[in-house]
Structures are given as C-alpha cells and as structure tokens.
Amino acid sequence: RDLHSFPTRRSSDLGKLDAAQLPDPAPETSSYEMPRTGTERWLAAAWAEVLGTGQPVGATDDFFDIGGNSLHMTQLINRISDEFDLQLHLRQLFTSPVLEQLAALIDQAGAESGSGPVTATPDEGLVAFRSTGARAPLFLIHPMGGSVTCYAQLAQALGDDQPVYGIEDPGLGGEPATDDLARRARQYAGLIRARQPHGPYLIGGWSYGGWIAQEMGCQLAAAGQDVSVFALDTGAHPEPRTPTDIEIGAGFVSDVAGIAGAPLPGIDLASLETMDRASLENLALDTLITAGVATPGMRADLRARMLAFEANYRAALSHRPGQIGRASCRERV
C-alpha cells in the first residue's frame, strides 16, 4: 500500500480562500515564522485547511513535515490553479516543499507570464528530492499506488550530501498504464541513465517499487553496469491466484483510505458481482468521495490512480523476477 510514515488527517473541501479576510495567525512555538507576503499568507491559509492542521502554518514549515500526502498535494495544486491561474506540476511540491519556497515559485511564474494561464513544468521525468551532493545519487521507485510521496521524509533524513530522486508512475500524469513490469523497468532505467550515464547505480524501492528496482538492477547488470538494489518489504509473490476486478478495486479503495489515514469504507463485495467494469470504477470513486477521503475535484486524479494501481497489481502477478548478475535478464527464477 502507498502508506506514509508521517501523520495524516482527513482533508476538507472548503472552497476558494479569501486570505485578506483571515486574521493573522499567532505563533505557538519559537520556530514559527509568520508569512510575510500576500502569496505566503494565502498559502498558509490553504495549507491549514487542506491539511486540517488546527494550528498556524508558518513561512518555514515543510508541507510533508506537517502531514502532507499525495492526496493533499492534488487538492493544493487545484487550489493554486483556481487562485493564481497557474498550472504547477505535482513534482514541484517536492522541489519546493517549504511554504516560502513554494510562494516564491508562484510569484516568479506569475511575474514571467504577464497575464493569462501559466504552465510551470519540470524539465525532467524524475522527482528531484535533492539534486546536489557529492555522493552517488539514489533513485527510489514508486510503490503500487504510483506516488513517491512516501519517500519525502526519507530523502530529507539522508542529509544534504545525498542526491535523491524519485520515479513516479507516469500513469498518474496521464500516460497509458502498463501491466508489463519489465517494460516499465526499461523506461525507468532510461530515465536514470539520462541523469547518470554510467554506474555504479543505487536503486531502491518499497513494496511494488522493490519489484521494479530489482528488475532495473537485472537489466542494468546485464548491460555491464555496476548496480546496487535496495528492495524493502517486497514479497516473493503477492497472490497465489489472480484476483477479480472487484477485489482489485476494493484494494484500491483500501490503499487510498490508508494514504488519507481514514477508516476503510464498508463495501459488500458480493453485491457487486453483477456490475460491469465501468460501473465498478465509478462506484470506487464515489465511495472515496462520499467517505470524505477525496474531494469531487479530485475525480480525474483518482481515476488515473486507479488505472495505475490496477495495472501495477497485474504486472506484479505476471512478472517472474530475474537474478542480478546473470548474463541475461531472460534467466528467470
């Protein structure tokens, strides 16, 4: 599951904020720094509502340190779009997680645009948690849910000298999902070789991310590259049988509820047996929105997550792992 090591709260959809009507928050700790600019004050109010913090948000607060997860990221991006007519990419929250950093990014994009909609897009396919440092970069692969938000605090804990990149499932951004794990591994290996042409490579992954990392290691080793793989909490095979569409859909609902730290919505699986695929998809989305796990404005994002989750689940079921160090990735165990 795409769970997170930091606390989360169920978010609310309170509509567009009028920061000018909000009172200045009073600092509660010595580390609190009051937002200074209009953009910082608006973001502080938006973060407080999206995250449900119940306390003031300061200029130097980190989005992930105070409970942000991948669902919160989508809500915040939507609010920024409505308020500033600015289309940020989710990856930019990883590179600018501190409130004053994100405010500066918004102000800079607005100043450069003049007027009209703005699209600020990263220049690479990697999530750069930290792009500087003397050590060999560490590349972390997404788990089943597709997001790399679960690695944000790990990247921070590794220190300023350790470059850390994440690879998110491109299906979350609209690219067609695939249930071919080896094909995805080749795509991701191409991304890291574009950033780092030669080994030694450091590749890691948690849960399903460990499966992809291991396959990437196999492929890179077969190409004569030096590679180390860190696969965490990754079983030998996820299921003794092929699950039904209903079971996978229920697994997706459970996964998203887990990300939100919310109780699992009750689902009577037996009552769904006569429903077609499209109806099952809509029911899963409706269940999450009705339970308050997500907002109606996140429906398109949830659908992309669901398709990626299903494809990744089926990829894990059909994949036969290879052995790193063998002459060919075709030698499977």
GROMACS .gro file of C-alpha atoms in nm:
model
  333
    1ARG     CA    1   0.000   0.000   0.000
    2ASP     CA    2   0.104   0.357  -0.065
    3LEU     CA    3   0.111   0.441   0.306
    4HIS     CA    4   0.318   0.716   0.464
    5SER     CA    5   0.535   0.733   0.772
    6PHE     CA    6   0.404   1.073   0.877
    7PRO     CA    7   0.064   1.153   1.034
    8THR     CA    8  -0.222   1.242   0.804
    9ARG     CA    9  -0.562   1.397   0.856
   10ARG     CA   10  -0.878   1.381   0.653
   11SER     CA   11  -0.893   1.689   0.436
   12SER     CA   12  -1.191   1.914   0.368
   13ASP     CA   13  -1.310   2.098   0.061
   14LEU     CA   14  -1.389   2.447   0.189
   15GLY     CA   15  -1.380   2.630  -0.142
   16LYS     CA   16  -1.171   2.924  -0.260
   17LEU     CA   17  -0.997   3.117   0.017
   18ASP     CA   18  -1.009   3.491   0.075
   19ALA     CA   19  -0.681   3.531   0.265
   20ALA     CA   20  -0.741   3.903   0.319
   21GLN     CA   21  -1.039   3.822   0.541
   22LEU     CA   22  -0.842   3.584   0.762
   23PRO     CA   23  -0.682   3.705   1.087
   24ASP     CA   24  -0.304   3.693   1.118
   25PRO     CA   25  -0.214   3.367   1.292
   26ALA     CA   26  -0.043   3.389   1.628
   27PRO     CA   27   0.280   3.195   1.666
   28GLU     CA   28   0.262   2.896   1.900
   29THR     CA   29   0.631   2.797   1.904
   30SER     CA   30   0.963   2.979   1.889
   31SER     CA   31   1.032   2.821   1.548
   32TYR     CA   32   0.723   2.975   1.392
   33GLU     CA   33   0.788   3.241   1.127
   34MET     CA   34   0.488   3.448   1.024
   35PRO     CA   35   0.413   3.456   0.648
   36ARG     CA   36   0.530   3.789   0.507
   37THR     CA   37   0.388   3.829   0.156
   38GLY     CA   38   0.035   3.804   0.026
   39THR     CA   39   0.116   3.477  -0.152
   40GLU     CA   40   0.269   3.331   0.164
   41ARG     CA   41  -0.037   3.429   0.369
   42TRP     CA   42  -0.269   3.275   0.112
   43LEU     CA   43  -0.066   2.953   0.105
   44ALA     CA   44  -0.057   2.936   0.486
   45ALA     CA   45  -0.437   2.954   0.497
   46ALA     CA   46  -0.470   2.698   0.213
   47TRP     CA   47  -0.228   2.454   0.380
   48ALA     CA   48  -0.408   2.484   0.713
   49GLU     CA   49  -0.743   2.397   0.551
   50VAL     CA   50  -0.619   2.123   0.318
   51LEU     CA   51  -0.413   1.954   0.591
   52GLY     CA   52  -0.658   2.025   0.872
   53THR     CA   53  -0.370   2.126   1.100
   54GLY     CA   54  -0.578   2.319   1.352
   55GLN     CA   55  -0.280   2.549   1.409
   56PRO     CA   56  -0.099   2.829   1.225
   57VAL     CA   57   0.124   2.744   0.930
   58GLY     CA   58   0.450   2.938   0.911
   59ALA     CA   59   0.672   3.057   0.627
   60THR     CA   60   0.938   2.794   0.701
   61ASP     CA   61   0.702   2.497   0.751
   62ASP     CA   62   0.757   2.195   0.527
   63PHE     CA   63   0.445   2.057   0.355
   64PHE     CA   64   0.539   1.695   0.423
   65ASP     CA   65   0.663   1.750   0.779
   66ILE     CA   66   0.320   1.880   0.882
   67GLY     CA   67   0.124   1.592   0.732
   68GLY     CA   68   0.107   1.641   0.355
   69ASN     CA   69   0.044   1.333   0.142
   70SER     CA   70  -0.020   1.272  -0.228
   71LEU     CA   71  -0.395   1.337  -0.192
   72HIS     CA   72  -0.330   1.670  -0.021
   73MET     CA   73  -0.087   1.760  -0.300
   74THR     CA   74  -0.359   1.724  -0.561
   75GLN     CA   75  -0.601   1.939  -0.361
   76LEU     CA   76  -0.338   2.209  -0.315
   77ILE     CA   77  -0.242   2.213  -0.684
   78ASN     CA   78  -0.612   2.255  -0.773
   79ARG     CA   79  -0.647   2.550  -0.533
   80ILE     CA   80  -0.334   2.717  -0.668
   81SER     CA   81  -0.473   2.679  -1.020
   82ASP     CA   82  -0.803   2.843  -0.922
   83GLU     CA   83  -0.641   3.128  -0.729
   84PHE     CA   84  -0.343   3.217  -0.949
   85ASP     CA   85  -0.440   3.078  -1.293
   86LEU     CA   86  -0.120   2.876  -1.266
   87GLN     CA   87  -0.075   2.510  -1.355
   88LEU     CA   88   0.201   2.374  -1.135
   89HIS     CA   89   0.318   2.015  -1.163
   90LEU     CA   90   0.290   1.791  -0.858
   91ARG     CA   91   0.665   1.730  -0.878
   92GLN     CA   92   0.726   2.095  -0.798
   93LEU     CA   93   0.590   2.045  -0.449
   94PHE     CA   94   0.874   1.801  -0.390
   95THR     CA   95   1.136   2.051  -0.502
   96SER     CA   96   0.971   2.344  -0.317
   97PRO     CA   97   0.812   2.184  -0.008
   98VAL     CA   98   0.872   2.481   0.226
   99LEU     CA   99   0.595   2.739   0.222
  100GLU     CA  100   0.818   3.037   0.140
  101GLN     CA  101   0.983   2.837  -0.140
  102LEU     CA  102   0.651   2.750  -0.299
  103ALA     CA  103   0.528   3.108  -0.264
  104ALA     CA  104   0.842   3.234  -0.440
  105LEU     CA  105   0.787   2.982  -0.721
  106ILE     CA  106   0.429   3.101  -0.768
  107ASP     CA  107   0.533   3.468  -0.765
  108GLN     CA  108   0.814   3.408  -1.012
  109ALA     CA  109   0.590   3.216  -1.253
  110GLY     CA  110   0.327   3.489  -1.232
  111ALA     CA  111   0.580   3.765  -1.297
  112GLU     CA  112   0.721   3.585  -1.600
  113SER     CA  113   0.380   3.516  -1.752
  114GLY     CA  114   0.244   3.871  -1.765
  115SER     CA  115  -0.119   3.762  -1.796
  116GLY     CA  116  -0.314   3.454  -1.886
  117PRO     CA  117  -0.275   3.089  -1.785
  118VAL     CA  118   0.070   2.968  -1.691
  119THR     CA  119   0.211   2.617  -1.705
  120ALA     CA  120   0.522   2.553  -1.498
  121THR     CA  121   0.658   2.211  -1.591
  122PRO     CA  122   0.971   2.033  -1.463
  123ASP     CA  123   1.246   1.976  -1.720
  124GLU     CA  124   1.290   1.606  -1.647
  125GLY     CA  125   1.095   1.288  -1.575
  126LEU     CA  126   1.242   1.247  -1.227
  127VAL     CA  127   1.123   1.388  -0.896
  128ALA     CA  128   1.431   1.566  -0.759
  129PHE     CA  129   1.405   1.548  -0.382
  130ARG     CA  130   1.767   1.670  -0.376
  131SER     CA  131   1.976   1.721  -0.689
  132THR     CA  132   2.301   1.827  -0.520
  133GLY     CA  133   2.559   1.640  -0.314
  134ALA     CA  134   2.890   1.459  -0.357
  135ARG     CA  135   2.758   1.104  -0.320
  136ALA     CA  136   2.624   0.882  -0.596
  137PRO     CA  137   2.253   0.961  -0.644
  138LEU     CA  138   1.989   0.731  -0.502
  139PHE     CA  139   1.688   0.657  -0.725
  140LEU     CA  140   1.367   0.549  -0.547
  141ILE     CA  141   1.086   0.375  -0.736
  142HIS     CA  142   0.717   0.427  -0.660
  143PRO     CA  143   0.511   0.163  -0.475
  144MET     CA  144   0.183   0.015  -0.602
  145GLY     CA  145  -0.010   0.342  -0.576
  146GLY     CA  146   0.229   0.521  -0.811
  147SER     CA  147   0.331   0.820  -0.596
  148VAL     CA  148   0.674   0.877  -0.439
  149THR     CA  149   0.541   1.096  -0.158
  150CYS     CA  150   0.624   0.814   0.083
  151TYR     CA  151   0.996   0.885   0.030
  152ALA     CA  152   0.989   1.261   0.103
  153GLN     CA  153   1.098   1.238   0.465
  154LEU     CA  154   1.349   0.962   0.392
  155ALA     CA  155   1.516   1.187   0.134
  156GLN     CA  156   1.534   1.467   0.387
  157ALA     CA  157   1.680   1.238   0.655
  158LEU     CA  158   1.964   1.122   0.429
  159GLY     CA  159   2.131   1.462   0.452
  160ASP     CA  160   2.247   1.741   0.225
  161ASP     CA  161   2.530   1.539   0.068
  162GLN     CA  162   2.300   1.268  -0.073
  163PRO     CA  163   2.124   1.337  -0.405
  164VAL     CA  164   1.786   1.162  -0.407
  165TYR     CA  165   1.548   1.121  -0.699
  166GLY     CA  166   1.207   0.955  -0.712
  167ILE     CA  167   1.036   0.798  -1.011
  168GLU     CA  168   0.657   0.827  -1.010
  169ASP     CA  169   0.428   0.613  -1.221
  170PRO     CA  170   0.376   0.814  -1.543
  171GLY     CA  171   0.018   0.686  -1.542
  172LEU     CA  172  -0.056   0.943  -1.270
  173GLY     CA  173   0.022   1.213  -1.526
  174GLY     CA  174  -0.194   1.070  -1.800
  175GLU     CA  175   0.044   0.829  -1.974
  176PRO     CA  176  -0.123   0.495  -2.055
  177ALA     CA  177  -0.084   0.239  -1.779
  178THR     CA  178   0.101  -0.085  -1.850
  179ASP     CA  179   0.091  -0.425  -1.682
  180ASP     CA  180   0.436  -0.514  -1.822
  181LEU     CA  181   0.678  -0.468  -1.532
  182ALA     CA  182   0.991  -0.534  -1.742
  183ARG     CA  183   0.884  -0.267  -1.991
  184ARG     CA  184   0.835  -0.013  -1.710
  185ALA     CA  185   1.176  -0.106  -1.569
  186ARG     CA  186   1.340  -0.035  -1.906
  187GLN     CA  187   1.166   0.302  -1.921
  188TYR     CA  188   1.282   0.393  -1.569
  189ALA     CA  189   1.636   0.269  -1.636
  190GLY     CA  190   1.642   0.508  -1.933
  191LEU     CA  191   1.541   0.795  -1.706
  192ILE     CA  192   1.821   0.735  -1.458
  193ARG     CA  193   2.081   0.679  -1.731
  194ALA     CA  194   1.985   1.015  -1.880
  195ARG     CA  195   2.065   1.168  -1.540
  196GLN     CA  196   2.365   0.941  -1.464
  197PRO     CA  197   2.509   0.785  -1.783
  198HIS     CA  198   2.726   0.526  -1.605
  199GLY     CA  199   2.726   0.327  -1.281
  200PRO     CA  200   2.765   0.250  -1.007
  201TYR     CA  201   2.389   0.293  -0.966
  202LEU     CA  202   2.195   0.300  -0.639
  203ILE     CA  203   1.831   0.199  -0.689
  204GLY     CA  204   1.573   0.142  -0.417
  205GLY     CA  205   1.207   0.066  -0.382
  206TRP     CA  206   0.944  -0.015  -0.124
  207SER     CA  207   0.674  -0.277  -0.181
  208TYR     CA  208   0.598  -0.290  -0.556
  209GLY     CA  209   0.878  -0.037  -0.606
  210GLY     CA  210   1.117  -0.306  -0.490
  211TRP     CA  211   0.999  -0.534  -0.769
  212ILE     CA  212   1.071  -0.271  -1.032
  213ALA     CA  213   1.403  -0.175  -0.871
  214GLN     CA  214   1.513  -0.539  -0.878
  215GLU     CA  215   1.420  -0.572  -1.246
  216MET     CA  216   1.603  -0.247  -1.326
  217GLY     CA  217   1.908  -0.385  -1.149
  218CYS     CA  218   1.887  -0.703  -1.354
  219GLN     CA  219   1.865  -0.509  -1.679
  220LEU     CA  220   2.147  -0.268  -1.592
  221ALA     CA  221   2.374  -0.551  -1.475
  222ALA     CA  222   2.306  -0.738  -1.799
  223ALA     CA  223   2.422  -0.422  -1.981
  224GLY     CA  224   2.752  -0.438  -1.793
  225GLN     CA  225   2.673  -0.170  -1.535
  226ASP     CA  226   2.763  -0.179  -1.165
  227VAL     CA  227   2.441  -0.159  -0.964
  228SER     CA  228   2.318  -0.197  -0.605
  229VAL     CA  229   1.949  -0.252  -0.532
  230PHE     CA  230   1.767  -0.193  -0.204
  231ALA     CA  231   1.426  -0.362  -0.210
  232LEU     CA  232   1.222  -0.307   0.106
  233ASP     CA  233   0.917  -0.502   0.227
  234THR     CA  234   0.889  -0.686  -0.103
  235GLY     CA  235   0.742  -1.038  -0.103
  236ALA     CA  236   0.831  -1.322  -0.334
  237HIS     CA  237   0.486  -1.320  -0.497
  238PRO     CA  238   0.179  -1.120  -0.397
  239GLU     CA  239  -0.106  -1.365  -0.463
  240PRO     CA  240  -0.149  -1.741  -0.513
  241ARG     CA  241  -0.428  -1.672  -0.764
  242THR     CA  242  -0.544  -1.398  -0.997
  243PRO     CA  243  -0.776  -1.158  -0.811
  244THR     CA  244  -1.101  -1.040  -0.968
  245ASP     CA  245  -1.169  -0.683  -1.084
  246ILE     CA  246  -1.386  -0.641  -0.775
  247GLU     CA  247  -1.105  -0.746  -0.541
  248ILE     CA  248  -0.852  -0.517  -0.710
  249GLY     CA  249  -1.100  -0.228  -0.693
  250ALA     CA  250  -1.154  -0.293  -0.323
  251GLY     CA  251  -0.776  -0.299  -0.279
  252PHE     CA  252  -0.751   0.041  -0.445
  253VAL     CA  253  -1.017   0.188  -0.214
  254SER     CA  254  -0.830   0.045   0.084
  255ASP     CA  255  -0.500   0.187  -0.042
  256VAL     CA  256  -0.632   0.540  -0.086
  257ALA     CA  257  -0.810   0.530   0.250
  258GLY     CA  258  -0.479   0.426   0.404
  259ILE     CA  259  -0.299   0.722   0.246
  260ALA     CA  260  -0.561   0.956   0.397
  261GLY     CA  261  -0.540   0.787   0.735
  262ALA     CA  262  -0.916   0.735   0.715
  263PRO     CA  263  -1.129   0.435   0.817
  264LEU     CA  264  -1.186   0.186   0.539
  265PRO     CA  265  -1.529   0.246   0.380
  266GLY     CA  266  -1.756  -0.056   0.408
  267ILE     CA  267  -1.802  -0.247   0.081
  268ASP     CA  268  -2.022  -0.554   0.028
  269LEU     CA  269  -1.820  -0.732  -0.242
  270ALA     CA  270  -2.086  -0.994  -0.305
  271SER     CA  271  -2.335  -0.725  -0.409
  272LEU     CA  272  -2.102  -0.605  -0.685
  273GLU     CA  273  -2.074  -0.928  -0.884
  274THR     CA  274  -2.327  -0.826  -1.149
  275MET     CA  275  -2.175  -0.481  -1.214
  276ASP     CA  276  -1.974  -0.408  -1.529
  277ARG     CA  277  -1.624  -0.265  -1.519
  278ALA     CA  278  -1.722   0.100  -1.578
  279SER     CA  279  -1.981   0.082  -1.301
  280LEU     CA  280  -1.726  -0.070  -1.062
  281GLU     CA  281  -1.481   0.212  -1.136
  282ASN     CA  282  -1.743   0.479  -1.073
  283LEU     CA  283  -1.853   0.309  -0.752
  284ALA     CA  284  -1.497   0.302  -0.620
  285LEU     CA  285  -1.455   0.674  -0.690
  286ASP     CA  286  -1.795   0.760  -0.544
  287THR     CA  287  -1.715   0.559  -0.230
  288LEU     CA  288  -1.394   0.753  -0.166
  289ILE     CA  289  -1.556   1.091  -0.227
  290THR     CA  290  -1.863   1.013  -0.015
  291ALA     CA  291  -1.639   0.893   0.269
  292GLY     CA  292  -1.454   1.227   0.264
  293VAL     CA  293  -1.126   1.065   0.164
  294ALA     CA  294  -1.112   1.276  -0.153
  295THR     CA  295  -1.298   1.574  -0.297
  296PRO     CA  296  -1.514   1.582  -0.613
  297GLY     CA  297  -1.249   1.794  -0.784
  298MET     CA  298  -1.003   1.505  -0.750
  299ARG     CA  299  -1.212   1.260  -0.952
  300ALA     CA  300  -0.988   1.265  -1.261
  301ASP     CA  301  -0.680   1.222  -1.045
  302LEU     CA  302  -0.842   0.931  -0.859
  303ARG     CA  303  -0.931   0.761  -1.185
  304ALA     CA  304  -0.569   0.786  -1.306
  305ARG     CA  305  -0.453   0.645  -0.971
  306MET     CA  306  -0.698   0.357  -1.000
  307LEU     CA  307  -0.584   0.262  -1.351
  308ALA     CA  308  -0.219   0.275  -1.243
  309PHE     CA  309  -0.290   0.070  -0.929
  310GLU     CA  310  -0.471  -0.198  -1.126
  311ALA     CA  311  -0.201  -0.218  -1.393
  312ASN     CA  312   0.074  -0.238  -1.132
  313TYR     CA  313  -0.109  -0.510  -0.944
  314ARG     CA  314  -0.147  -0.720  -1.255
  315ALA     CA  315   0.217  -0.654  -1.351
  316ALA     CA  316   0.334  -0.791  -1.018
  317LEU     CA  317   0.118  -1.101  -1.061
  318SER     CA  318   0.260  -1.188  -1.404
  319HIS     CA  319   0.625  -1.092  -1.352
  320ARG     CA  320   0.897  -1.351  -1.298
  321PRO     CA  321   1.199  -1.191  -1.128
  322GLY     CA  322   1.545  -1.235  -1.275
  323GLN     CA  323   1.874  -1.262  -1.090
  324ILE     CA  324   2.105  -0.960  -1.082
  325GLY     CA  325   2.448  -1.054  -1.210
  326ARG     CA  326   2.332  -1.315  -1.461
  327ALA     CA  327   2.432  -1.269  -1.822
  328SER     CA  328   2.076  -1.211  -1.934
  329CYS     CA  329   1.757  -1.083  -1.776
  330ARG     CA  330   1.582  -1.368  -1.955
  331GLU     CA  331   1.715  -1.611  -1.692
  332ARG     CA  332   1.421  -1.610  -1.454
  333VAL     CA  333   1.370  -1.780  -1.119
   0.00000   0.00000   0.00000
